[in-house]
C-alpha atoms as a PDB file:
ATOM      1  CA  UNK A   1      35.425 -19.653   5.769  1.00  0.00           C
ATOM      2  CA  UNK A   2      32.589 -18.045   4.107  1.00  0.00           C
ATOM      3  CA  UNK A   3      31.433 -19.546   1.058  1.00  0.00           C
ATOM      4  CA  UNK A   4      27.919 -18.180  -1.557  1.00  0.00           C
ATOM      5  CA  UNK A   5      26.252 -21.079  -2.423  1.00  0.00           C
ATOM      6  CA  UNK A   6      23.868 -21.111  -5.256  1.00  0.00           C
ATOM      7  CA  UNK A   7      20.644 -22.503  -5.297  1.00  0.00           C
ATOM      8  CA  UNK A   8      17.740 -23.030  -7.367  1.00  0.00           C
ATOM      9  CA  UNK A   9      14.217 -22.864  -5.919  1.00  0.00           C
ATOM     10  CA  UNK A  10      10.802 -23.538  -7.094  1.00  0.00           C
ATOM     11  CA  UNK A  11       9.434 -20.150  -6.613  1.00  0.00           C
ATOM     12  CA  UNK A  12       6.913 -17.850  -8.458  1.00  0.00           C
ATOM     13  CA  UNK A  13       5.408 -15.594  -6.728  1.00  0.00           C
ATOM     14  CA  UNK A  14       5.998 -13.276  -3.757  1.00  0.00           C
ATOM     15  CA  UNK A  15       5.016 -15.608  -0.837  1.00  0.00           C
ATOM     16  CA  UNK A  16       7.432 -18.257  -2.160  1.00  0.00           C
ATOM     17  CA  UNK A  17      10.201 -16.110  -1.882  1.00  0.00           C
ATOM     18  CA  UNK A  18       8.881 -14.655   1.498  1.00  0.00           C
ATOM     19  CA  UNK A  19       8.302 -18.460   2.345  1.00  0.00           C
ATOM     20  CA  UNK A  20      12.697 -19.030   1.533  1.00  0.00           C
ATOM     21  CA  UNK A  21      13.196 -15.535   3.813  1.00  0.00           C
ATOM     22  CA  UNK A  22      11.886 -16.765   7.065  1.00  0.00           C
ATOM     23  CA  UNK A  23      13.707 -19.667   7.072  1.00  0.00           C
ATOM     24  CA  UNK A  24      16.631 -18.616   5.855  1.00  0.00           C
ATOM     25  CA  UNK A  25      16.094 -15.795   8.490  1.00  0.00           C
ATOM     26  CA  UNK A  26      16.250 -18.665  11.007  1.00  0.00           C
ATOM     27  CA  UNK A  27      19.652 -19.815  10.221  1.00  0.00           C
ATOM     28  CA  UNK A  28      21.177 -16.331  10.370  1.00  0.00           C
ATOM     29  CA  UNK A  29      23.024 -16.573   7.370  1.00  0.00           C
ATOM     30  CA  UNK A  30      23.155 -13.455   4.762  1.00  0.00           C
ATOM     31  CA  UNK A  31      21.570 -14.266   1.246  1.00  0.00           C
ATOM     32  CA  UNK A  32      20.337 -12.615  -2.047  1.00  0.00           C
ATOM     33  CA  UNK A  33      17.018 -13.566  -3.728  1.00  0.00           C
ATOM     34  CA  UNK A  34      16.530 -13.727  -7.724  1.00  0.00           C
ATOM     35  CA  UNK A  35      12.770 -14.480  -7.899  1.00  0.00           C
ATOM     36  CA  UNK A  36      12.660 -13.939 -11.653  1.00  0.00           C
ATOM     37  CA  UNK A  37      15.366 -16.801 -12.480  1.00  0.00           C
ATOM     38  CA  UNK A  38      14.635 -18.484  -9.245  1.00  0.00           C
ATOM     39  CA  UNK A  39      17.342 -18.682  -8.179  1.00  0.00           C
ATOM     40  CA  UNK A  40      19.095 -17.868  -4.319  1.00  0.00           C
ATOM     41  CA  UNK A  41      22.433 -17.174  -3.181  1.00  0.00           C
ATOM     42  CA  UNK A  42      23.535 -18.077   0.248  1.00  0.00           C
ATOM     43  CA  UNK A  43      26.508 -16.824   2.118  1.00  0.00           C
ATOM     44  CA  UNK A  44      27.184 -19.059   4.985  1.00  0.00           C
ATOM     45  CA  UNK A  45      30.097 -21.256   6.752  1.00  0.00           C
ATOM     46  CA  UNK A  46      27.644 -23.901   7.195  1.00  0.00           C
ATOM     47  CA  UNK A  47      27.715 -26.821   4.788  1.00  0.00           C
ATOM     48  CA  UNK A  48      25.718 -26.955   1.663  1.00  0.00           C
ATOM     49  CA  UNK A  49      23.286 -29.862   2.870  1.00  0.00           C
ATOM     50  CA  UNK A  50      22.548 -27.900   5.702  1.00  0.00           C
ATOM     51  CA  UNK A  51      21.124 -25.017   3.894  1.00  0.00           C
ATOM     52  CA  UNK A  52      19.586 -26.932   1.152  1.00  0.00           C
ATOM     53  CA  UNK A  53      17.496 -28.890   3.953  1.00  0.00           C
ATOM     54  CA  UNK A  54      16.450 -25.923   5.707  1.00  0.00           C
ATOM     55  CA  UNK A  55      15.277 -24.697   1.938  1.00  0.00           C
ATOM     56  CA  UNK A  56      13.364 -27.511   1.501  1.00  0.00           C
ATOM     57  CA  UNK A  57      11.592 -26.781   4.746  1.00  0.00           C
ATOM     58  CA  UNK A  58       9.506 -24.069   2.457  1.00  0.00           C
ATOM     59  CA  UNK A  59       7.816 -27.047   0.575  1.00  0.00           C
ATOM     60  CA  UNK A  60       9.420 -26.003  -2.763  1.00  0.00           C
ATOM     61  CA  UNK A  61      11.522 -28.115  -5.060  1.00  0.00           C
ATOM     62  CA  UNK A  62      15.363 -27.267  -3.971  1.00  0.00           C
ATOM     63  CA  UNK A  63      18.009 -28.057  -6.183  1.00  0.00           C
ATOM     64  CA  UNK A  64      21.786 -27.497  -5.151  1.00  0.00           C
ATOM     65  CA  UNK A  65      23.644 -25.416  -7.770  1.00  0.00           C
ATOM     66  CA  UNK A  66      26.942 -25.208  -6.185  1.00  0.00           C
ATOM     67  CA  UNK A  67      29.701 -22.608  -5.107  1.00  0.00           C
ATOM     68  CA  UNK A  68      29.331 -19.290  -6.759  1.00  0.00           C
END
C-alpha cells in the first residue's frame, strides 16, 4: 500500500531542495517538493522512519508531518 507522507524540511534555497532530490532519488520513491512552505510530500510503501532518516541524511532539520 502506497501511502504520501508529509514532511517538513529546513530548506531555503535551491541546493537544499536539490540536496532532499538526490536522496530521495536514492530510495526510488515518487515525491513533490514545496520549497516556499518547505514542505515535501513522499509517496512510498516504505515506513515513515525510513524516509524521514534518509531526509535527514541532507543535514537539514526534518520534522515528520504525517499521512496526507
Amino acid at each position: 500500500v502506497t501511502t504520501t507522507h508529509q514532511f517538513f524540511v529546513d530548506m531555503i534555497c535551491e541546493g537544499c531542495s536539490g540536496a532532499v532530490t538526490r536522496v530521495l532519488t536514492k530510495l526510488d520513491v515518487k515525491f513533490d517538493i514545496d520549497l516556499p512552505n518547505k514542505k515535501v510530500f513522499i509517496e512510498s510503501d516504505k515506513d515513515a522512519d525510513v524516509l524521514l532518516e534518509t531526509l535527514k541524511k541532507t543535514g537539514k532539520a526534518v520534522t515528520y508531518i504525517g499521512p496526507k
